[in-house]
């Protein structure tokens, strides 16, 4: 999914850059405790009020204020009921039947029903950003007023997860039809967007509806969301009491503790080297498993996490989340423990005793990792010619290079991790190359056929072991996202959401 | 005087056309196809093509330029490629924020710079004069964002006199508006105050030593009236610096708007640059050039009034 990738890249890199600049705030112990309203500093502005054009990463808090989802997620990434009260898969898992609430009305007076749900789902499937969640969906049908059927063209065990992550916000069908969503939201969510007191791109104000069907989940009478890209400004706002929740820079953890704030952290992105050319079509050396393994052995992941990542993360070579994935296997983390001698030997065995030359892209936000990469590649004899480019160009051009430095958002669902990171072509995984590795292909097919549950998890574990062994990626560590909140407000991070939706920000 | 005004206006219009044209072609060269960034990398080629057609990017560059230029001449800067809102509306929303800060900073620079400059000119070598010299070295050595951060930490976080971030419009609260623009304005103005004061002080000392001042004193004019004459003759350099500072402050506003999270044209320029939103960038360029032209025009008028010889140039 493209959803959180840009956000992840920007967020993690800027957090690191800010940490390196090390120029934030005073001490002071002036922690604000005003919890009457929620005042949250979000890293990015809302991408679009149209759910089909929205990004998942940082759009969650904005969209969750004004829209209800068909399916929501719990803190572990498990799909839970929202406007869809229950659902059931057919035996062949090619049809999903969902029952809907019947007591919901959109802000423009339109009633939510199965026809409205179908109109929304069709709109989301056609959306340039949202469409990828529905790639395996053949169509939607309203069976009756409160039942909707989703017909699959191919089994997809991650569909409900992606719907819950932020791909099933329901908007007024009339607003979709007229294109009104480009100018502002028309949903049925727990809050009303107060356009008069909001300043787009600076401050968004939402006031609570008294008769929302899920009133208990949203404790704040007013929500103010501030897009603040500069993390120093955001931290200063937190110190001054203008914010009571913040997407934070881990470099400020000591200050947060001094102020007595709540601190919430969760793995959100993997950091390392992405091998876009595992078959060696561009850079023949990378087609050799030993070369990829050599690169994995060479990097001092713990050192990089400490120096660049504020020690806020987990050193691992896997990209199933280290905190809540049943597939993640801690015992494998030492497989590529830093060993330069072994790395050089592997390169020699592969026929590259003097290394090789390769071109890699570079953009300003990756510069924090560049010295470590330069040093490590240099010790291996790998001569890197860096090609500088702006951040938007990085996403456009990185897939054309045989390998590149990566900060990629992770999924909180194991099947989604498989599709996101392994089997589906994405900008960060331009050549899935599963077909070129028969062992991998066979395991993927078994996983996709397996019954969801322990059997499927066991196969995913085997696949994970295989991918780590093949050095499918050179993962250095999983970086945490960090959130500060004042006493009286708690944030529950969710892997896959760069900033959690409002249901995960509670009093307490 | 009329031909003087006409010449200045004509040169302003020419500057506007040249700068916006240059920006247009440079932006096109630098940005390239904007559709992957605007739609996300999962967009299909058909979706990208549809967007290119919608924003007119599929037309030859010269045709796009002509369309933009002819529309801009009527005040229509097109729509943003990011959110399809009219560029004019977005800029109109943000200009008051930047102008609030920059004008307040300019007024502060003028008033404080004038007072300090005169005081130093009247007592060269005095305590204030030495302080001004020290300040000119220190303030130019310090990065602007650092000065802003120090102000935020002292007056926003420790003392809580002013908000650390954000902007309040005067329609919402005049007091809130003044409080929200004080720290950004002061951080912008500090360097400008020193520059204006130094220019005025030097000009003041130069003029004080001229024969006509001695004559004025010999005629028995009061010290205040002599100072007024000296000031009128010493002020052109300081006025020019002040006008240049105003233009410079518009550029400096980018850093200040980021540090204070202000929704002005500086932060809009930054975000539009990041995503390659060319219509917004062009609109911002045009508005900024218009400001520069107006300021220079007003400066020329004032200088022409102060010194009629200027009109002959």
mmCIF file of N, CA and C in Angstrom, chain A residues 266-384:
data_model
loop_
_atom_site.group_PDB
_atom_site.id
_atom_site.type_symbol
_atom_site.label_atom_id
_atom_site.label_comp_id
_atom_site.label_asym_id
_atom_site.label_seq_id
_atom_site.Cartn_x
_atom_site.Cartn_y
_atom_site.Cartn_z
ATOM 1 N N UNK A 266 5.647 2.420 19.710
ATOM 2 C CA UNK A 266 5.325 1.158 19.038
ATOM 3 C C UNK A 266 6.120 1.097 17.736
ATOM 4 N N UNK A 267 6.580 -0.096 17.342
ATOM 5 C CA UNK A 267 7.304 -0.206 16.071
ATOM 6 C C UNK A 267 6.420 0.238 14.916
ATOM 7 N N UNK A 268 6.996 1.006 14.015
ATOM 8 C CA UNK A 268 6.186 1.525 12.913
ATOM 9 C C UNK A 268 6.830 1.346 11.552
ATOM 10 N N UNK A 269 8.157 1.334 11.496
ATOM 11 C CA UNK A 269 8.819 1.278 10.190
ATOM 12 C C UNK A 269 10.067 0.416 10.289
ATOM 13 N N UNK A 270 10.432 -0.172 9.181
ATOM 14 C CA UNK A 270 11.730 -0.858 9.183
ATOM 15 C C UNK A 270 12.730 0.017 8.445
ATOM 16 N N UNK A 271 13.968 -0.060 8.917
ATOM 17 C CA UNK A 271 15.026 0.780 8.356
ATOM 18 C C UNK A 271 16.155 -0.128 7.884
ATOM 19 N N UNK A 272 16.645 0.122 6.698
ATOM 20 C CA UNK A 272 17.751 -0.687 6.193
ATOM 21 C C UNK A 272 17.968 -0.486 4.718
ATOM 22 N N UNK A 273 18.376 -1.567 4.048
ATOM 23 C CA UNK A 273 18.622 -1.510 2.596
ATOM 24 C C UNK A 273 17.591 -2.385 1.901
ATOM 25 N N UNK A 274 16.925 -1.824 0.921
ATOM 26 C CA UNK A 274 15.984 -2.611 0.121
ATOM 27 C C UNK A 274 16.703 -3.087 -1.136
ATOM 28 N N UNK A 275 16.659 -4.387 -1.363
ATOM 29 C CA UNK A 275 17.229 -4.927 -2.601
ATOM 30 C C UNK A 275 16.117 -4.970 -3.643
ATOM 31 N N UNK A 276 16.137 -4.016 -4.547
ATOM 32 C CA UNK A 276 15.099 -3.993 -5.581
ATOM 33 C C UNK A 276 15.426 -4.995 -6.692
ATOM 34 N N UNK A 277 16.691 -5.389 -6.744
ATOM 35 C CA UNK A 277 17.133 -6.270 -7.835
ATOM 36 C C UNK A 277 17.686 -7.567 -7.263
ATOM 37 N N UNK A 278 16.773 -8.405 -6.743
ATOM 38 C CA UNK A 278 17.242 -9.650 -6.122
ATOM 39 C C UNK A 278 17.635 -10.692 -7.155
ATOM 40 N N UNK A 279 17.254 -10.464 -8.404
ATOM 41 C CA UNK A 279 17.609 -11.445 -9.432
ATOM 42 C C UNK A 279 18.907 -11.063 -10.143
ATOM 43 N N UNK A 280 19.437 -9.901 -9.828
ATOM 44 C CA UNK A 280 20.718 -9.511 -10.426
ATOM 45 C C UNK A 280 20.627 -9.053 -11.860
ATOM 46 N N UNK A 281 19.454 -8.607 -12.283
ATOM 47 C CA UNK A 281 19.320 -8.180 -13.683
ATOM 48 C C UNK A 281 20.034 -6.856 -13.935
ATOM 49 N N UNK A 282 20.095 -5.996 -12.919
ATOM 50 C CA UNK A 282 20.807 -4.722 -13.077
ATOM 51 C C UNK A 282 22.210 -4.807 -12.497
ATOM 52 N N UNK A 283 22.277 -5.295 -11.274
ATOM 53 C CA UNK A 283 23.563 -5.437 -10.593
ATOM 54 C C UNK A 283 23.743 -6.921 -10.306
ATOM 55 N N UNK A 284 24.470 -7.622 -11.185
ATOM 56 C CA UNK A 284 24.558 -9.095 -11.053
ATOM 57 C C UNK A 284 24.950 -9.553 -9.660
ATOM 58 N N UNK A 285 25.767 -8.780 -8.966
ATOM 59 C CA UNK A 285 26.215 -9.207 -7.631
ATOM 60 C C UNK A 285 25.029 -9.428 -6.693
ATOM 61 N N UNK A 286 24.011 -8.562 -6.793
ATOM 62 C CA UNK A 286 22.879 -8.655 -5.865
ATOM 63 C C UNK A 286 22.022 -9.891 -6.118
ATOM 64 N N UNK A 287 22.199 -10.508 -7.266
ATOM 65 C CA UNK A 287 21.468 -11.743 -7.556
ATOM 66 C C UNK A 287 22.027 -12.923 -6.775
ATOM 67 N N UNK A 288 23.174 -12.727 -6.156
ATOM 68 C CA UNK A 288 23.798 -13.800 -5.371
ATOM 69 C C UNK A 288 23.435 -13.633 -3.893
ATOM 70 N N UNK A 289 22.817 -14.679 -3.363
ATOM 71 C CA UNK A 289 22.361 -14.639 -1.962
ATOM 72 C C UNK A 289 23.505 -14.277 -1.013
ATOM 73 N N UNK A 290 24.718 -14.744 -1.331
ATOM 74 C CA UNK A 290 25.849 -14.490 -0.432
ATOM 75 C C UNK A 290 26.197 -13.000 -0.377
ATOM 76 N N UNK A 291 26.005 -12.300 -1.483
ATOM 77 C CA UNK A 291 26.302 -10.865 -1.502
ATOM 78 C C UNK A 291 25.303 -10.123 -0.621
ATOM 79 N N UNK A 292 24.026 -10.492 -0.743
ATOM 80 C CA UNK A 292 23.000 -9.833 0.090
ATOM 81 C C UNK A 292 23.249 -10.156 1.562
ATOM 82 N N UNK A 293 23.650 -11.401 1.824
ATOM 83 C CA UNK A 293 23.949 -11.764 3.214
ATOM 84 C C UNK A 293 25.171 -10.996 3.721
ATOM 85 N N UNK A 294 26.153 -10.836 2.844
ATOM 86 C CA UNK A 294 27.364 -10.096 3.240
ATOM 87 C C UNK A 294 27.001 -8.679 3.676
ATOM 88 N N UNK A 295 26.128 -8.071 2.902
ATOM 89 C CA UNK A 295 25.706 -6.695 3.244
ATOM 90 C C UNK A 295 24.991 -6.701 4.594
ATOM 91 N N UNK A 296 24.181 -7.719 4.833
ATOM 92 C CA UNK A 296 23.456 -7.794 6.100
ATOM 93 C C UNK A 296 24.412 -7.996 7.275
ATOM 94 N N UNK A 297 25.430 -8.817 7.083
ATOM 95 C CA UNK A 297 26.407 -9.031 8.158
ATOM 96 C C UNK A 297 27.218 -7.765 8.430
ATOM 97 N N UNK A 298 27.440 -6.970 7.391
ATOM 98 C CA UNK A 298 28.390 -5.856 7.510
ATOM 99 C C UNK A 298 27.864 -4.703 8.368
ATOM 100 N N UNK A 299 26.566 -4.485 8.332
ATOM 101 C CA UNK A 299 26.050 -3.280 9.014
ATOM 102 C C UNK A 299 25.976 -3.460 10.530
ATOM 103 N N UNK A 300 26.383 -2.432 11.242
ATOM 104 C CA UNK A 300 26.295 -2.417 12.701
ATOM 105 C C UNK A 300 24.924 -1.834 13.079
ATOM 106 N N UNK A 301 23.932 -2.696 13.039
ATOM 107 C CA UNK A 301 22.551 -2.228 13.213
ATOM 108 C C UNK A 301 22.334 -1.562 14.568
ATOM 109 N N UNK A 302 22.878 -2.171 15.622
ATOM 110 C CA UNK A 302 22.666 -1.603 16.960
ATOM 111 C C UNK A 302 23.301 -0.220 17.044
ATOM 112 N N UNK A 303 24.470 -0.090 16.447
ATOM 113 C CA UNK A 303 25.156 1.205 16.462
ATOM 114 C C UNK A 303 24.368 2.258 15.706
ATOM 115 N N UNK A 304 23.809 1.854 14.572
ATOM 116 C CA UNK A 304 23.036 2.818 13.765
ATOM 117 C C UNK A 304 21.761 3.216 14.513
ATOM 118 N N UNK A 305 21.106 2.223 15.134
ATOM 119 C CA UNK A 305 19.884 2.540 15.883
ATOM 120 C C UNK A 305 20.186 3.538 17.000
ATOM 121 N N UNK A 306 21.331 3.330 17.650
ATOM 122 C CA UNK A 306 21.682 4.210 18.759
ATOM 123 C C UNK A 306 22.033 5.610 18.241
ATOM 124 N N UNK A 307 22.853 5.640 17.198
ATOM 125 C CA UNK A 307 23.375 6.928 16.731
ATOM 126 C C UNK A 307 22.336 7.736 15.952
ATOM 127 N N UNK A 308 21.560 7.063 15.150
ATOM 128 C CA UNK A 308 20.621 7.781 14.275
ATOM 129 C C UNK A 308 19.180 7.672 14.765
ATOM 130 N N UNK A 309 18.850 6.517 15.346
ATOM 131 C CA UNK A 309 17.447 6.280 15.720
ATOM 132 C C UNK A 309 17.125 6.553 17.168
ATOM 133 N N UNK A 310 17.998 7.284 17.864
ATOM 134 C CA UNK A 310 17.762 7.625 19.276
ATOM 135 C C UNK A 310 17.522 6.397 20.146
ATOM 136 N N UNK A 311 18.026 5.258 19.692
ATOM 137 C CA UNK A 311 17.856 4.008 20.433
ATOM 138 C C UNK A 311 16.381 3.670 20.642
ATOM 139 N N UNK A 312 15.549 4.190 19.769
ATOM 140 C CA UNK A 312 14.116 3.980 19.901
ATOM 141 C C UNK A 312 13.661 2.981 18.841
ATOM 142 N N UNK A 313 13.823 1.722 19.138
ATOM 143 C CA UNK A 313 13.440 0.694 18.186
ATOM 144 C C UNK A 313 14.000 -0.648 18.608
ATOM 145 N N UNK A 314 13.944 -1.606 17.693
ATOM 146 C CA UNK A 314 14.381 -2.964 17.983
ATOM 147 C C UNK A 314 15.310 -3.445 16.879
ATOM 148 N N UNK A 315 16.480 -3.909 17.264
ATOM 149 C CA UNK A 315 17.405 -4.436 16.262
ATOM 150 C C UNK A 315 16.895 -5.803 15.823
ATOM 151 N N UNK A 316 16.661 -5.939 14.555
ATOM 152 C CA UNK A 316 16.144 -7.200 14.013
ATOM 153 C C UNK A 316 16.413 -7.232 12.511
ATOM 154 N N UNK A 317 16.314 -8.422 11.932
ATOM 155 C CA UNK A 317 16.453 -8.512 10.476
ATOM 156 C C UNK A 317 15.129 -8.917 9.828
ATOM 157 N N UNK A 318 14.044 -8.818 10.618
ATOM 158 C CA UNK A 318 12.713 -9.206 10.109
ATOM 159 C C UNK A 318 11.833 -7.962 9.989
ATOM 160 N N UNK A 319 10.777 -8.089 9.202
ATOM 161 C CA UNK A 319 9.872 -6.947 9.160
ATOM 162 C C UNK A 319 8.432 -7.296 9.530
ATOM 163 N N UNK A 320 8.257 -8.433 10.171
ATOM 164 C CA UNK A 320 7.001 -8.655 10.888
ATOM 165 C C UNK A 320 7.176 -7.941 12.238
ATOM 166 N N UNK A 321 6.217 -7.125 12.651
ATOM 167 C CA UNK A 321 6.426 -6.266 13.823
ATOM 168 C C UNK A 321 6.906 -7.042 15.053
ATOM 169 N N UNK A 322 7.906 -6.485 15.710
ATOM 170 C CA UNK A 322 8.546 -7.191 16.830
ATOM 171 C C UNK A 322 7.655 -7.255 18.060
ATOM 172 N N UNK A 323 6.622 -6.438 18.140
ATOM 173 C CA UNK A 323 5.851 -6.395 19.393
ATOM 174 C C UNK A 323 4.577 -7.232 19.393
ATOM 175 N N UNK A 324 3.975 -7.436 18.210
ATOM 176 C CA UNK A 324 2.692 -8.151 18.291
ATOM 177 C C UNK A 324 2.438 -9.129 17.146
ATOM 178 N N UNK A 325 3.498 -9.494 16.426
ATOM 179 C CA UNK A 325 3.271 -10.442 15.349
ATOM 180 C C UNK A 325 3.575 -11.856 15.817
ATOM 181 N N UNK A 326 2.683 -12.776 15.477
ATOM 182 C CA UNK A 326 2.909 -14.181 15.837
ATOM 183 C C UNK A 326 3.993 -14.788 14.957
ATOM 184 N N UNK A 327 4.307 -14.114 13.879
ATOM 185 C CA UNK A 327 5.301 -14.646 12.938
ATOM 186 C C UNK A 327 6.722 -14.245 13.353
ATOM 187 N N UNK A 328 6.833 -13.092 13.955
ATOM 188 C CA UNK A 328 8.150 -12.573 14.373
ATOM 189 C C UNK A 328 8.846 -13.593 15.276
ATOM 190 N N UNK A 329 10.099 -13.875 14.960
ATOM 191 C CA UNK A 329 10.841 -14.880 15.711
ATOM 192 C C UNK A 329 12.114 -14.251 16.276
ATOM 193 N N UNK A 330 12.074 -13.985 17.563
ATOM 194 C CA UNK A 330 13.188 -13.285 18.216
ATOM 195 C C UNK A 330 14.503 -14.054 18.074
ATOM 196 N N UNK A 331 14.383 -15.373 18.045
ATOM 197 C CA UNK A 331 15.615 -16.178 18.019
ATOM 198 C C UNK A 331 16.402 -15.984 16.715
ATOM 199 N N UNK A 332 15.767 -15.419 15.706
ATOM 200 C CA UNK A 332 16.477 -15.223 14.431
ATOM 201 C C UNK A 332 17.259 -13.914 14.381
ATOM 202 N N UNK A 333 17.103 -13.088 15.406
ATOM 203 C CA UNK A 333 17.688 -11.745 15.324
ATOM 204 C C UNK A 333 19.214 -11.730 15.311
ATOM 205 N N UNK A 334 19.812 -12.830 15.749
ATOM 206 C CA UNK A 334 21.283 -12.870 15.757
ATOM 207 C C UNK A 334 21.853 -13.450 14.468
ATOM 208 N N UNK A 335 20.978 -13.781 13.560
ATOM 209 C CA UNK A 335 21.453 -14.444 12.336
ATOM 210 C C UNK A 335 22.496 -13.609 11.591
ATOM 211 N N UNK A 336 22.264 -12.302 11.528
ATOM 212 C CA UNK A 336 23.230 -11.438 10.831
ATOM 213 C C UNK A 336 23.909 -10.496 11.823
ATOM 214 N N UNK A 337 24.297 -11.049 12.957
ATOM 215 C CA UNK A 337 25.012 -10.241 13.943
ATOM 216 C C UNK A 337 26.269 -9.678 13.268
ATOM 217 N N UNK A 338 26.550 -8.412 13.518
ATOM 218 C CA UNK A 338 27.614 -7.724 12.782
ATOM 219 C C UNK A 338 28.919 -8.525 12.797
ATOM 220 N N UNK A 339 29.408 -8.820 11.605
ATOM 221 C CA UNK A 339 30.637 -9.602 11.466
ATOM 222 C C UNK A 339 31.279 -9.257 10.126
ATOM 223 N N UNK A 340 32.151 -8.269 10.137
ATOM 224 C CA UNK A 340 32.731 -7.784 8.887
ATOM 225 C C UNK A 340 33.598 -8.855 8.218
ATOM 226 N N UNK A 341 34.295 -9.654 9.043
ATOM 227 C CA UNK A 341 35.170 -10.688 8.459
ATOM 228 C C UNK A 341 34.323 -11.696 7.676
ATOM 229 N N UNK A 342 33.209 -12.072 8.290
ATOM 230 C CA UNK A 342 32.334 -13.037 7.614
ATOM 231 C C UNK A 342 31.753 -12.411 6.341
ATOM 232 N N UNK A 343 31.412 -11.136 6.437
ATOM 233 C CA UNK A 343 30.852 -10.436 5.276
ATOM 234 C C UNK A 343 31.847 -10.437 4.123
ATOM 235 N N UNK A 344 33.096 -10.136 4.438
ATOM 236 C CA UNK A 344 34.113 -10.099 3.377
ATOM 237 C C UNK A 344 34.339 -11.490 2.784
ATOM 238 N N UNK A 345 34.288 -12.487 3.652
ATOM 239 C CA UNK A 345 34.479 -13.861 3.167
ATOM 240 C C UNK A 345 33.347 -14.252 2.214
ATOM 241 N N UNK A 346 32.136 -13.874 2.586
ATOM 242 C CA UNK A 346 30.984 -14.187 1.728
ATOM 243 C C UNK A 346 31.115 -13.515 0.370
ATOM 244 N N UNK A 347 31.572 -12.273 0.390
ATOM 245 C CA UNK A 347 31.763 -11.555 -0.882
ATOM 246 C C UNK A 347 32.815 -12.262 -1.729
ATOM 247 N N UNK A 348 33.863 -12.696 -1.064
ATOM 248 C CA UNK A 348 34.947 -13.387 -1.768
ATOM 249 C C UNK A 348 34.422 -14.695 -2.374
ATOM 250 N N UNK A 349 33.663 -15.439 -1.550
ATOM 251 C CA UNK A 349 33.094 -16.704 -2.019
ATOM 252 C C UNK A 349 32.182 -16.496 -3.228
ATOM 253 N N UNK A 350 31.521 -15.335 -3.222
ATOM 254 C CA UNK A 350 30.581 -15.046 -4.331
ATOM 255 C C UNK A 350 31.318 -14.544 -5.577
ATOM 256 N N UNK A 351 32.614 -14.359 -5.454
ATOM 257 C CA UNK A 351 33.396 -13.912 -6.615
ATOM 258 C C UNK A 351 33.581 -12.406 -6.676
ATOM 259 N N UNK A 352 33.382 -11.744 -5.552
ATOM 260 C CA UNK A 352 33.571 -10.287 -5.518
ATOM 261 C C UNK A 352 34.529 -9.905 -4.382
ATOM 262 N N UNK A 353 35.765 -10.427 -4.420
ATOM 263 C CA UNK A 353 36.689 -10.138 -3.305
ATOM 264 C C UNK A 353 37.009 -8.660 -3.169
ATOM 265 N N UNK A 354 36.945 -7.939 -4.289
ATOM 266 C CA UNK A 354 37.227 -6.494 -4.231
ATOM 267 C C UNK A 354 35.946 -5.659 -4.264
ATOM 268 N N UNK A 355 34.837 -6.301 -4.019
ATOM 269 C CA UNK A 355 33.561 -5.576 -4.038
ATOM 270 C C UNK A 355 33.080 -5.335 -5.462
ATOM 271 N N UNK A 356 32.208 -4.355 -5.612
ATOM 272 C CA UNK A 356 31.664 -4.020 -6.931
ATOM 273 C C UNK A 356 31.159 -2.586 -6.880
ATOM 274 N N UNK A 357 30.740 -2.071 -8.013
ATOM 275 C CA UNK A 357 30.246 -0.691 -8.072
ATOM 276 C C UNK A 357 28.736 -0.695 -8.242
ATOM 277 N N UNK A 358 28.100 0.262 -7.627
ATOM 278 C CA UNK A 358 26.648 0.330 -7.733
ATOM 279 C C UNK A 358 26.187 1.785 -7.555
ATOM 280 N N UNK A 359 25.087 2.123 -8.213
ATOM 281 C CA UNK A 359 24.509 3.464 -8.034
ATOM 282 C C UNK A 359 23.348 3.372 -7.067
ATOM 283 N N UNK A 360 23.250 4.337 -6.170
ATOM 284 C CA UNK A 360 22.127 4.379 -5.215
ATOM 285 C C UNK A 360 21.574 5.796 -5.133
ATOM 286 N N UNK A 361 20.265 5.911 -4.907
ATOM 287 C CA UNK A 361 19.683 7.258 -4.795
ATOM 288 C C UNK A 361 19.885 7.821 -3.388
ATOM 289 N N UNK A 362 19.880 9.117 -3.281
ATOM 290 C CA UNK A 362 20.004 9.767 -1.971
ATOM 291 C C UNK A 362 19.144 11.010 -1.955
ATOM 292 N N UNK A 363 18.445 11.213 -0.851
ATOM 293 C CA UNK A 363 17.681 12.453 -0.703
ATOM 294 C C UNK A 363 17.980 13.011 0.688
ATOM 295 N N UNK A 364 17.755 14.315 0.900
ATOM 296 C CA UNK A 364 18.189 14.927 2.159
ATOM 297 C C UNK A 364 17.738 14.179 3.411
ATOM 298 N N UNK A 365 16.533 13.624 3.404
ATOM 299 C CA UNK A 365 16.062 13.008 4.645
ATOM 300 C C UNK A 365 16.752 11.683 4.950
ATOM 301 N N UNK A 366 17.486 11.130 3.991
ATOM 302 C CA UNK A 366 18.214 9.888 4.266
ATOM 303 C C UNK A 366 19.671 10.145 4.643
ATOM 304 N N UNK A 367 20.032 11.434 4.647
ATOM 305 C CA UNK A 367 21.440 11.741 4.869
ATOM 306 C C UNK A 367 21.925 11.327 6.252
ATOM 307 N N UNK A 368 21.004 11.194 7.202
ATOM 308 C CA UNK A 368 21.408 10.771 8.544
ATOM 309 C C UNK A 368 22.033 9.378 8.505
ATOM 310 N N UNK A 369 21.568 8.543 7.583
ATOM 311 C CA UNK A 369 22.073 7.170 7.509
ATOM 312 C C UNK A 369 23.229 7.033 6.512
ATOM 313 N N UNK A 370 23.457 8.087 5.717
ATOM 314 C CA UNK A 370 24.438 7.972 4.634
ATOM 315 C C UNK A 370 25.864 7.688 5.128
ATOM 316 N N UNK A 371 26.354 8.377 6.192
ATOM 317 C CA UNK A 371 27.723 8.092 6.636
ATOM 318 C C UNK A 371 27.915 6.622 7.021
ATOM 319 N N UNK A 372 26.944 6.053 7.745
ATOM 320 C CA UNK A 372 27.059 4.643 8.148
ATOM 321 C C UNK A 372 27.070 3.751 6.916
ATOM 322 N N UNK A 373 26.196 4.084 5.953
ATOM 323 C CA UNK A 373 26.151 3.281 4.722
ATOM 324 C C UNK A 373 27.458 3.409 3.956
ATOM 325 N N UNK A 374 27.965 4.617 3.848
ATOM 326 C CA UNK A 374 29.230 4.847 3.128
ATOM 327 C C UNK A 374 30.360 4.057 3.750
ATOM 328 N N UNK A 375 30.433 4.125 5.070
ATOM 329 C CA UNK A 375 31.528 3.465 5.773
ATOM 330 C C UNK A 375 31.443 1.948 5.580
ATOM 331 N N UNK A 376 30.257 1.419 5.755
ATOM 332 C CA UNK A 376 30.089 -0.033 5.677
ATOM 333 C C UNK A 376 30.340 -0.550 4.265
ATOM 334 N N UNK A 377 29.701 0.117 3.282
ATOM 335 C CA UNK A 377 29.925 -0.312 1.896
ATOM 336 C C UNK A 377 31.413 -0.163 1.545
ATOM 337 N N UNK A 378 32.015 0.920 2.032
ATOM 338 C CA UNK A 378 33.430 1.176 1.744
ATOM 339 C C UNK A 378 34.300 0.048 2.284
ATOM 340 N N UNK A 379 34.008 -0.413 3.502
ATOM 341 C CA UNK A 379 34.809 -1.500 4.091
ATOM 342 C C UNK A 379 34.657 -2.796 3.303
ATOM 343 N N UNK A 380 33.491 -2.953 2.710
ATOM 344 C CA UNK A 380 33.249 -4.155 1.903
ATOM 345 C C UNK A 380 33.853 -4.032 0.504
ATOM 346 N N UNK A 381 34.260 -2.820 0.153
ATOM 347 C CA UNK A 381 34.786 -2.585 -1.189
ATOM 348 C C UNK A 381 33.693 -2.274 -2.195
ATOM 349 N N UNK A 382 32.482 -2.090 -1.701
ATOM 350 C CA UNK A 382 31.375 -1.744 -2.611
ATOM 351 C C UNK A 382 31.423 -0.236 -2.848
ATOM 352 N N UNK A 383 31.671 0.126 -4.094
ATOM 353 C CA UNK A 383 31.814 1.556 -4.417
ATOM 354 C C UNK A 383 30.438 2.108 -4.822
ATOM 355 N N UNK A 384 29.914 2.965 -3.972
ATOM 356 C CA UNK A 384 28.572 3.499 -4.222
ATOM 357 C C UNK A 384 28.675 4.878 -4.871
#
